[in-house]
Amino acid sequence: MNIQIREASNAELDDVLSVERASFGENEEAELVRALLNDESALPLLSLLAWNGDLAVGHILFTAARLSAHQSNNQSNNQSSNPLTPSISLLAPLAVIPEMQKQGIGAQLIKNGLQRLSQSGIELVFVLGYPDYYSRHGFVPAGALGFEAPYPILEKNADAWMVQALRPNLLGHVSGTVVCAKELNKPELWKEE
């Protein structure tokens, strides 16, 4: 198996949506991806497809976000410097077709995406997902670090709201509420069961 990962082109929308439908077994995620790809508030975004030969087998989407009421925790009242304003992105969703799951394709998509985001100047990446999975890829619980999700996360699922810093010495120095793209700004999308 030789997996190739590249940015998805507009002409590959059907491949992207096919991966989303197959992975989630329904059309809801595919329609969310379609909406995000057309959402100007999600720009800049990064949409990556994983290919096994000529078959699209995985997809990951990162969309623009920002911090509201962020602050620098290491500033004293006597300093006049500006608070840190990190550039951030939100990972949602990650999809791998069922017959190719548990073969490292999701990990490759995450790693490739984070490298590209880092090179483009993104400093923090957030995700709402399975803590056991995403912690293996460098994500840590975000709430404990002062980052609130766009909508409240149930206490039992608090660790599912996660962040990864792509720049050293950033975590612990900024905090705030993540403001996401319009198409992700819906309370029903923030309920982790």
Coordinates of C-alpha atoms in Angstrom, one line a residue:
M1 CA 0.0 0.0 0.0
N2 CA 1.5 3.3 -1.1
I3 CA -0.6 6.2 0.3
Q4 CA -0.3 9.6 -1.3
I5 CA -1.6 12.7 0.3
R6 CA -2.3 15.9 -1.5
E7 CA -4.5 18.9 -1.3
A8 CA -8.0 18.2 -2.7
S9 CA -8.9 20.2 -5.8
N10 CA -12.3 21.5 -6.6
A11 CA -12.6 18.8 -9.3
E12 CA -12.2 16.1 -6.5
L13 CA -15.2 17.2 -4.6
D14 CA -17.0 13.9 -5.4
D15 CA -14.1 11.9 -4.1
V16 CA -14.1 14.0 -0.9
L17 CA -17.8 13.5 -0.3
S18 CA -17.6 9.8 -1.2
V19 CA -14.9 9.3 1.5
E20 CA -17.0 11.2 4.0
R21 CA -20.2 9.1 3.3
A22 CA -18.4 5.8 3.4
S23 CA -16.5 6.6 6.6
F24 CA -19.5 7.8 8.6
G25 CA -22.1 5.6 6.9
E26 CA -24.4 8.6 6.3
N27 CA -24.6 11.9 4.4
E28 CA -24.5 14.3 7.3
E29 CA -20.7 14.7 7.5
A30 CA -20.4 14.9 3.7
E31 CA -23.0 17.7 3.6
L32 CA -21.1 19.5 6.5
V33 CA -17.9 19.2 4.4
R34 CA -19.6 20.5 1.3
A35 CA -21.0 23.5 3.3
L36 CA -17.6 24.2 4.9
L37 CA -15.8 24.2 1.5
N38 CA -18.2 26.9 0.4
D39 CA -18.1 28.9 3.7
E40 CA -16.1 32.1 3.3
S41 CA -15.7 32.3 7.1
A42 CA -13.8 28.9 7.0
L43 CA -11.0 30.4 4.9
P44 CA -8.2 29.8 4.7
L45 CA -8.9 26.1 4.9
L46 CA -6.8 23.0 4.2
S47 CA -8.6 19.9 2.6
L48 CA -6.4 16.9 2.1
L49 CA -7.2 13.6 0.3
A50 CA -5.3 10.3 0.9
W51 CA -5.1 8.1 -2.2
N52 CA -4.3 4.5 -2.6
G53 CA -3.6 4.3 -6.3
D54 CA -6.6 5.9 -8.0
L55 CA -8.9 5.3 -5.0
A56 CA -9.6 8.1 -2.5
V57 CA -9.3 6.4 0.9
G58 CA -9.1 9.3 3.4
H59 CA -9.9 13.0 3.9
I60 CA -9.1 15.6 6.5
L61 CA -10.4 19.2 6.7
F62 CA -8.9 22.1 8.7
T63 CA -10.9 25.3 8.8
A64 CA -10.0 28.8 10.0
A65 CA -11.0 29.8 13.5
R66 CA -10.0 32.5 16.0
L67 CA -9.8 33.1 19.7
S68 CA -12.2 35.5 21.3
A69 CA -11.2 37.3 24.5
H70 CA -7.8 35.8 24.3
Q71 CA -5.2 37.0 26.7
S72 CA -1.6 36.7 27.6
N73 CA -1.2 35.1 31.0
N74 CA 2.4 36.3 31.4
Q75 CA 1.8 40.0 31.0
S76 CA 2.1 42.2 34.0
N77 CA -0.1 45.3 34.3
N78 CA 3.0 47.5 33.8
Q79 CA 3.7 46.1 30.3
S80 CA 2.3 47.8 27.2
S81 CA 3.0 45.0 24.7
N82 CA 0.1 43.5 22.8
P83 CA -1.4 40.2 24.0
L84 CA -0.5 37.2 22.0
T85 CA -2.8 36.6 19.0
P86 CA -2.2 33.1 17.8
S87 CA -3.5 31.9 14.4
I88 CA -5.7 28.9 14.8
S89 CA -7.4 26.2 12.9
L90 CA -10.0 23.6 13.6
L91 CA -9.7 19.9 12.5
A92 CA -13.2 18.6 11.5
P93 CA -13.8 16.0 10.2
L94 CA -11.2 13.2 9.7
A95 CA -12.5 10.3 7.6
V96 CA -11.1 7.0 6.3
I97 CA -13.1 4.6 4.4
P98 CA -14.0 1.5 6.5
E99 CA -12.0 -1.1 4.6
M100 CA -8.8 1.1 5.0
Q101 CA -9.3 2.0 8.7
K102 CA -6.7 1.0 11.3
Q103 CA -3.9 1.1 8.8
G104 CA -2.4 4.5 9.8
I105 CA -4.1 6.6 7.1
G106 CA -5.7 8.9 9.6
A107 CA -2.4 9.4 11.3
Q108 CA -0.7 10.2 8.0
L109 CA -3.5 12.8 7.2
I110 CA -3.1 14.4 10.7
K111 CA 0.7 14.5 10.4
N112 CA 0.7 15.9 6.9
G113 CA -2.0 18.5 7.7
L114 CA -0.2 19.7 10.8
Q115 CA 3.1 20.1 8.9
R116 CA 1.3 22.1 6.2
L117 CA -0.5 24.3 8.8
S118 CA 2.7 24.9 10.7
Q119 CA 4.5 25.9 7.5
S120 CA 1.6 28.3 6.7
G121 CA 1.9 30.0 10.1
I122 CA -0.9 28.3 12.1
E123 CA 0.0 28.1 15.7
L124 CA -2.8 26.2 17.4
V125 CA -5.1 23.4 16.1
F126 CA -8.2 22.3 17.9
V127 CA -10.4 19.2 17.6
L128 CA -13.4 17.7 19.2
G129 CA -12.9 14.0 19.0
Y130 CA -11.8 10.8 20.7
P131 CA -9.2 11.6 23.4
D132 CA -7.5 8.2 23.2
Y133 CA -7.0 8.6 19.4
Y134 CA -6.0 12.3 19.2
S135 CA -3.7 12.2 22.2
R136 CA -1.6 9.7 20.3
H137 CA -1.1 12.5 17.7
G138 CA 0.0 15.2 20.1
F139 CA -3.3 16.7 21.2
V140 CA -4.0 17.5 24.8
P141 CA -7.2 18.5 26.6
A142 CA -7.9 22.2 25.8
G143 CA -10.4 23.1 28.5
A144 CA -7.8 22.5 31.2
L145 CA -5.6 25.1 29.4
G146 CA -8.2 27.8 29.3
F147 CA -9.7 27.2 25.9
E148 CA -13.4 27.0 25.6
A149 CA -15.2 25.3 22.7
P150 CA -17.7 27.3 20.7
Y151 CA -20.5 25.6 22.7
P152 CA -20.3 24.0 26.1
I153 CA -18.9 20.4 26.2
L154 CA -20.5 18.0 28.7
E155 CA -18.3 17.5 31.7
K156 CA -18.1 13.7 31.0
N157 CA -16.7 14.6 27.5
A158 CA -14.4 17.5 28.6
D159 CA -11.2 15.7 27.5
A160 CA -12.7 15.3 23.9
W161 CA -12.1 19.1 23.4
M162 CA -8.4 19.1 22.5
V163 CA -5.6 21.4 21.2
Q164 CA -2.1 21.0 19.8
A165 CA 0.4 23.8 19.7
L166 CA 2.4 24.0 16.5
R167 CA 4.7 26.6 18.1
P168 CA 6.6 26.0 21.3
N169 CA 5.9 28.0 24.5
L170 CA 2.4 29.0 23.5
L171 CA 0.2 26.8 25.7
G172 CA -0.3 28.3 29.1
H173 CA 0.2 31.8 27.7
V174 CA -3.1 32.3 25.8
S175 CA -6.7 31.4 26.5
G176 CA -10.2 32.2 25.3
T177 CA -13.2 30.8 23.4
V178 CA -12.7 29.4 20.0
V179 CA -14.8 31.1 17.3
C180 CA -15.3 28.7 14.4
A181 CA -16.6 29.0 10.8
K182 CA -20.3 29.8 10.4
E183 CA -21.1 26.3 9.2
L184 CA -19.5 24.8 12.3
N185 CA -21.2 27.3 14.6
K186 CA -24.2 25.1 15.4
P187 CA -24.8 23.6 18.9
E188 CA -25.8 20.2 17.6
L189 CA -22.3 19.8 16.1
W190 CA -20.7 20.2 19.5
K191 CA -22.4 17.3 21.3
E192 CA -19.8 14.5 21.8
E193 CA -21.8 11.4 22.8

